[in-house]
Short mmCIF file of C-alpha atoms in Angstrom, two decimals:
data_model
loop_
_atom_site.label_atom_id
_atom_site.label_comp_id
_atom_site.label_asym_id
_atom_site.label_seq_id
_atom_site.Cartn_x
_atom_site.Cartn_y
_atom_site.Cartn_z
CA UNK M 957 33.47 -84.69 8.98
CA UNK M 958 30.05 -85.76 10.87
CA UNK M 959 30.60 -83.27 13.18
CA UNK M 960 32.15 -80.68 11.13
CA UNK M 961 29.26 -80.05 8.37
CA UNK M 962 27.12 -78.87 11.25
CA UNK M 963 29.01 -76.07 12.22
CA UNK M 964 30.18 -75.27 8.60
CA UNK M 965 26.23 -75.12 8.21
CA UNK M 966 25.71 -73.53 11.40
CA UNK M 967 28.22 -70.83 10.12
CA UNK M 968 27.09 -70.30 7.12
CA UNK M 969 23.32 -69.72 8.46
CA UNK M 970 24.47 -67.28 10.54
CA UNK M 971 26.71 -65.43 7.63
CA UNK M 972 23.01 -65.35 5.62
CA UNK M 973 21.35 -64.47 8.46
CA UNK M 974 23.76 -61.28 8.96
CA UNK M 975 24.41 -60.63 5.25
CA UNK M 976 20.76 -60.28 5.02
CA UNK M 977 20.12 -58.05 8.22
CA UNK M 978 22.57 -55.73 6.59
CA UNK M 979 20.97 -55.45 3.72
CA UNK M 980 17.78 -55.07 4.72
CA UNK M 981 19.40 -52.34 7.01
CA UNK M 982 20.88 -50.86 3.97
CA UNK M 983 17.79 -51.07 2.31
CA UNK M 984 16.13 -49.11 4.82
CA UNK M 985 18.28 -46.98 4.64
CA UNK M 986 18.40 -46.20 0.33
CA UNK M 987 14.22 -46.19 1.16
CA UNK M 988 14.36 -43.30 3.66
CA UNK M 989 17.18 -41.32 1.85
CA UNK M 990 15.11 -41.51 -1.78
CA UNK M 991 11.77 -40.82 0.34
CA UNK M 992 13.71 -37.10 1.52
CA UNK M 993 15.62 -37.06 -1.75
CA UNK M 994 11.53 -36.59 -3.63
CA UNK M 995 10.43 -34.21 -0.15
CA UNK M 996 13.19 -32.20 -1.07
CA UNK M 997 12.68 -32.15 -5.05
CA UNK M 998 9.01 -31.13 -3.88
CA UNK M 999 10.01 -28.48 -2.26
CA UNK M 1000 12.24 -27.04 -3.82
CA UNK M 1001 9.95 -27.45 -7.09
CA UNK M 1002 7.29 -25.42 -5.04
CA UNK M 1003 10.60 -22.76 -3.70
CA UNK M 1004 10.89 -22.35 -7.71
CA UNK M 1005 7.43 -21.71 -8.25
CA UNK M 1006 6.71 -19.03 -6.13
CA UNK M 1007 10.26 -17.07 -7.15
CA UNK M 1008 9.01 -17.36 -10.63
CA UNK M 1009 5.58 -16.15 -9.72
CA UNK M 1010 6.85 -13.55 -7.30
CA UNK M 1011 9.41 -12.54 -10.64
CA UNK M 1012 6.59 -11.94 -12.92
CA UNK M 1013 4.66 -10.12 -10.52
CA UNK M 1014 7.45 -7.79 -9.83
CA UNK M 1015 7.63 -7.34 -13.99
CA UNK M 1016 4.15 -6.41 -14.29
CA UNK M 1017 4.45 -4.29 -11.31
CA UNK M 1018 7.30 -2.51 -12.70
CA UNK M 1019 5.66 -1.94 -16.14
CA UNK M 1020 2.25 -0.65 -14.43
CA UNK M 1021 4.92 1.78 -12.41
CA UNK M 1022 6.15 3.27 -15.63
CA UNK M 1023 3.40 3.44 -17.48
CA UNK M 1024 1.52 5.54 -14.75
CA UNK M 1025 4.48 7.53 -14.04
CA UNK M 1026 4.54 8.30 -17.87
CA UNK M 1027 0.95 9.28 -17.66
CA UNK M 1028 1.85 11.51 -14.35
CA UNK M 1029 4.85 13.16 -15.98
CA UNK M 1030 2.93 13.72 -19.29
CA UNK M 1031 0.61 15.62 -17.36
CA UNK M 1032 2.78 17.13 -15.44
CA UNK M 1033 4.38 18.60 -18.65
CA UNK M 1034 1.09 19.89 -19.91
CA UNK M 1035 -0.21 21.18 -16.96
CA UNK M 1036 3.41 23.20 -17.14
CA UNK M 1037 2.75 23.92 -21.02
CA UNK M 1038 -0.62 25.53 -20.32
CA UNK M 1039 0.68 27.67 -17.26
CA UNK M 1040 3.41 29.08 -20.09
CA UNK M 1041 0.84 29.76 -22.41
CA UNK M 1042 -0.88 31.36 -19.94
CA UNK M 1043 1.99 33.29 -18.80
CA UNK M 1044 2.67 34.37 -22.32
CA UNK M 1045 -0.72 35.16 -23.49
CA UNK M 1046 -0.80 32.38 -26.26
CA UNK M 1047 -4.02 30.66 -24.28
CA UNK M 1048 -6.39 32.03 -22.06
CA UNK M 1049 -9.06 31.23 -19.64
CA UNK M 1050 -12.18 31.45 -19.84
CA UNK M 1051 -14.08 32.51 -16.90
CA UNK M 1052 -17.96 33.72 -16.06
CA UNK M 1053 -17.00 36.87 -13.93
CA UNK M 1054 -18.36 40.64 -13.61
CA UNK M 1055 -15.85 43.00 -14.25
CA UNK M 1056 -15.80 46.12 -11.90
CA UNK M 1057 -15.12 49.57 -13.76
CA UNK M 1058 -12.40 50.94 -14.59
CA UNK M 1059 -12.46 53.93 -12.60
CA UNK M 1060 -13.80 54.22 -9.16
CA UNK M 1061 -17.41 55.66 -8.71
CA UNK M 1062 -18.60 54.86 -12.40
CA UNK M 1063 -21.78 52.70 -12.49
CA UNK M 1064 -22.22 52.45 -15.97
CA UNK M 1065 -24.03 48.77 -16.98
CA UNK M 1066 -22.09 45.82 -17.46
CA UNK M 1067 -20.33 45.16 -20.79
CA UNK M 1068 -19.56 49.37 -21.09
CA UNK M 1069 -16.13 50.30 -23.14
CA UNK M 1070 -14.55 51.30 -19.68
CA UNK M 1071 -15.48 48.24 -18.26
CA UNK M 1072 -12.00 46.47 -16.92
CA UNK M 1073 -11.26 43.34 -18.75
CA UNK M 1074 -12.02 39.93 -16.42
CA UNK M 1075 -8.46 38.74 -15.59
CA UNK M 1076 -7.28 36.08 -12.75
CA UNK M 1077 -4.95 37.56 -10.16
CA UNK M 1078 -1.48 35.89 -10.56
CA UNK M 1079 -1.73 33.90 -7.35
CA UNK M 1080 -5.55 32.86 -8.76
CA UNK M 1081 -3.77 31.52 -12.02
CA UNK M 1082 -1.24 29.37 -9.65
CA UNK M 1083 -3.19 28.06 -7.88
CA UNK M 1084 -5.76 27.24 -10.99
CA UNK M 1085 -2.43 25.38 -12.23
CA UNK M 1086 -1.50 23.73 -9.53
CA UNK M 1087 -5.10 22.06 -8.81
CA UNK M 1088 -5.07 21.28 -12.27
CA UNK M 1089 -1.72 19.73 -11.98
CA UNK M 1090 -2.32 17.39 -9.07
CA UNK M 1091 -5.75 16.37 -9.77
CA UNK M 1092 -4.60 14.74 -13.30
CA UNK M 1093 -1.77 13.13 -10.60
CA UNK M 1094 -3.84 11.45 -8.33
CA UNK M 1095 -6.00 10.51 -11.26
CA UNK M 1096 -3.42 8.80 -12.99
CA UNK M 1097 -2.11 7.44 -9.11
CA UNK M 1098 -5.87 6.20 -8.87
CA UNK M 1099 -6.02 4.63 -12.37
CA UNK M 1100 -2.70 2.80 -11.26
CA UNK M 1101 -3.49 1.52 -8.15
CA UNK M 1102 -6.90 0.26 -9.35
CA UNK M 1103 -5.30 -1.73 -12.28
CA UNK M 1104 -2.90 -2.81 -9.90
CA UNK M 1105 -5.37 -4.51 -7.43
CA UNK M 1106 -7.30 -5.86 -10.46
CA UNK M 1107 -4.45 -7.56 -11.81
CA UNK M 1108 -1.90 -8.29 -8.73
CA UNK M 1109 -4.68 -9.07 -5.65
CA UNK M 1110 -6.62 -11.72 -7.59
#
């Protein structure tokens, strides 16, 4: 038995010796797989973020886009209103302007009875309306874009 409780020994040291390579192996190995398991957590954590920020960005983008395009189409509508009233005689312009007689070769003053009442040529009146029209646009397009920047380009 002298001689076999040595190697008994001898075998069991090395069964130690191995068990515990292999776990330290497999140790090693549960380190580095929780170490990427958090990197990824991390990440994707940070992925989540920035959807959720780019999300509520694209809401309050959307709601500045319909509020200005309210505002545009509003005064669209006006601007459309007023060129019917216009048309139809219910409003009327006011304008500083020197009326011309009524009948050629008359120079009676200014302000006469057969003076010719001050009147804007149809195509005058369009285009009138259509200035009108687009410059309440691109104010309302400015007024968007510069609450835009304010709030989205911080």
């Amino acid at each position: 038995m002298n001689h076999v409780t040595p190697a008994i020994i001898a075998c069991l040291f090395i069964t130690v010796l191995g068990a515990s390579f292999a776990a330290d192996r497999w140790h090693s190995s549960y380190v580095r797989a929780e170490k990427a398991r958090k990197e990824a957590v991390a990440l994707a954590d940070a992925r989540q973020q920035t959807i959720d920020d780019m999300t509520q960005r694209q809401r309050q983008n959307a709601a500045l886009d319909a509020k200005y395009t309210q505002e545009i189409a509003d005064a669209k509508a006006e601007s459309e209103k007023l060129r019917a009233d216009l048309a139809s005689g219910r409003r009327r312009l006011q304008l500083h302007a020197v009326c011309m007689s009524a009948t050629a070769g008359n120079t009676a003053a200014t302000g006469t009875t057969d003076a010719a009442a001050a009147r804007l040529t149809p195509d005058a009146e369009r285009d009138y309306q259509r200035l009108r029209t687009e410059a309440r646009s691109i104010t309302h397009q400015v007024e968007g874009l510069q609450q835009y920047i304010t709030e989205q380009c911080h």
